[in-house]
């Protein structure tokens, strides 16, 4: 059975994926978060993924406070760039593929044309810069990875009038 590890499993996207697992009973999906697996700890990451023997890692862990990142630069870079490099190195060592979630904020938004994979990325925020650097580290260290540049998640919350 295909084994998948989700990092940042308590977050918005992690919880959305969790809500779908019952539809995919042919997949063995495990959800972790920082208390169990801290993606900024390279040795922990290598050991954890070696023992877990996974086929895929879906990286939902990140620093996502867009405005705060302008003032918490060290932490934002650590989680969105350096930790992604850790994941890439662990993936090469332990032979799993990485599905990484990036963002539309790698672009500055100053165009009226739709962006494509070939569009030149120029972030307008520090958050966007760290996410772009994370993509670069991932491609340099584990090119078989997949990167999704997505935007604004919608949560299925009750409407309060
Ligand atoms: N939300 C959105 O609209 C969009 C998000 N994205 C991207 O999608 C991904 C998921 O975003 P989203 O679910 O909203 O993010 P959240 O901020 O909701 O979740 C991130 C999760 O990562 C955890 N985390 C933080 N540090 C670490 C660490 N060192 N090791 C392991 N886990 C850690 C957080 O835990 P804790 O809360 O305890 O810190 C949290 O549970 C991110 O890469 C983000 O950049 C892209 C486009 C839009
Ligand atoms: C505040 C505001 C936002 N928006 C748009 C911009 C954006 O696409 C969307 C959400 O904006 P917010 O500022 O609330 O969300 P923000 O936290 O900036 O959004 C993001 O989360 C991070 C983690 C991402 O990676 C991004 O892709 C994005 O979805 O709404 C407007 O059109 N008008 C507004 O007045």
CSV table of C-alpha atoms in Angstrom, one decimal, residues 30-121:
chain,number,residue,atom,x,y,z
A,30,UNK,CA,-0.2,9.6,8.3
A,31,UNK,CA,-0.5,13.1,9.5
A,32,UNK,CA,2.3,14.7,11.6
A,33,UNK,CA,2.9,18.1,13.0
A,34,UNK,CA,5.8,19.9,14.8
A,35,UNK,CA,5.3,18.1,18.1
A,36,UNK,CA,6.0,14.8,16.3
A,37,UNK,CA,8.2,15.9,13.4
A,38,UNK,CA,9.9,19.3,13.2
A,39,UNK,CA,10.8,19.8,9.6
A,40,UNK,CA,13.5,22.4,10.6
A,41,UNK,CA,15.4,19.6,12.3
A,42,UNK,CA,17.4,17.9,9.5
A,43,UNK,CA,18.6,14.8,11.5
A,44,UNK,CA,15.1,14.2,12.9
A,45,UNK,CA,13.6,14.4,9.5
A,46,UNK,CA,16.1,11.9,8.0
A,47,UNK,CA,15.7,9.4,10.9
A,48,UNK,CA,11.9,9.8,10.9
A,49,UNK,CA,11.5,9.3,7.2
A,50,UNK,CA,14.0,6.4,7.1
A,51,UNK,CA,12.0,4.6,9.8
A,52,UNK,CA,8.6,5.4,8.3
A,53,UNK,CA,9.7,4.1,4.9
A,54,UNK,CA,7.3,6.4,3.0
A,55,UNK,CA,6.6,6.7,-0.7
A,56,UNK,CA,5.5,10.4,-0.7
A,57,UNK,CA,5.7,13.3,1.7
A,58,UNK,CA,3.2,16.1,1.3
A,59,UNK,CA,4.7,19.2,2.9
A,60,UNK,CA,1.9,21.3,4.4
A,61,UNK,CA,4.2,22.7,7.1
A,62,UNK,CA,5.2,26.3,6.7
A,63,UNK,CA,5.3,29.8,8.1
A,64,UNK,CA,2.1,31.4,6.7
A,65,UNK,CA,1.7,34.7,8.5
A,66,UNK,CA,2.3,36.8,5.4
A,67,UNK,CA,2.5,40.2,7.1
A,68,UNK,CA,4.3,39.0,10.2
A,69,UNK,CA,7.0,37.5,8.0
A,70,UNK,CA,8.3,41.0,7.2
A,71,UNK,CA,9.4,41.3,10.9
A,72,UNK,CA,10.1,37.6,11.7
A,73,UNK,CA,12.4,37.0,8.8
A,74,UNK,CA,14.7,34.4,10.4
A,75,UNK,CA,11.8,32.1,11.3
A,76,UNK,CA,10.0,32.6,8.0
A,77,UNK,CA,13.2,31.7,6.0
A,78,UNK,CA,13.9,28.8,8.4
A,79,UNK,CA,10.5,27.1,7.8
A,80,UNK,CA,9.7,28.1,4.2
A,81,UNK,CA,13.2,27.7,2.7
A,82,UNK,CA,15.8,25.9,4.9
A,83,UNK,CA,13.4,23.3,6.1
A,84,UNK,CA,12.3,22.5,2.6
A,85,UNK,CA,16.0,21.9,1.7
A,86,UNK,CA,16.1,19.4,4.7
A,87,UNK,CA,13.1,17.6,3.2
A,88,UNK,CA,14.7,17.5,-0.2
A,89,UNK,CA,17.9,16.0,1.3
A,90,UNK,CA,16.0,13.4,3.3
A,91,UNK,CA,14.0,12.5,0.2
A,92,UNK,CA,17.1,11.8,-1.8
A,93,UNK,CA,18.6,9.8,1.1
A,94,UNK,CA,15.5,7.8,1.9
A,95,UNK,CA,14.0,7.6,-1.6
A,96,UNK,CA,10.6,9.2,-1.4
A,97,UNK,CA,8.9,11.8,-3.6
A,98,UNK,CA,8.0,15.2,-2.3
A,99,UNK,CA,4.7,17.1,-3.0
A,100,UNK,CA,5.4,20.6,-1.9
A,101,UNK,CA,2.8,23.4,-1.5
A,102,UNK,CA,3.9,26.9,-2.7
A,103,UNK,CA,2.0,30.0,-3.4
A,104,UNK,CA,0.8,32.6,-5.8
A,105,UNK,CA,2.8,35.1,-3.7
A,106,UNK,CA,6.0,34.1,-5.6
A,107,UNK,CA,4.5,36.5,-8.2
A,108,UNK,CA,4.1,40.3,-7.6
A,109,UNK,CA,0.6,40.4,-9.2
A,110,UNK,CA,1.5,43.3,-11.5
A,111,UNK,CA,0.0,41.8,-14.7
A,112,UNK,CA,-3.4,41.3,-16.2
A,113,UNK,CA,-2.3,38.0,-17.9
A,114,UNK,CA,-2.7,34.6,-16.2
A,115,UNK,CA,0.5,33.2,-14.8
A,116,UNK,CA,1.9,29.9,-16.2
A,117,UNK,CA,4.7,27.6,-15.0
A,118,UNK,CA,7.0,29.5,-17.3
A,119,UNK,CA,6.2,32.9,-15.8
A,120,UNK,CA,9.1,34.7,-14.1
A,121,UNK,CA,8.6,34.8,-10.4
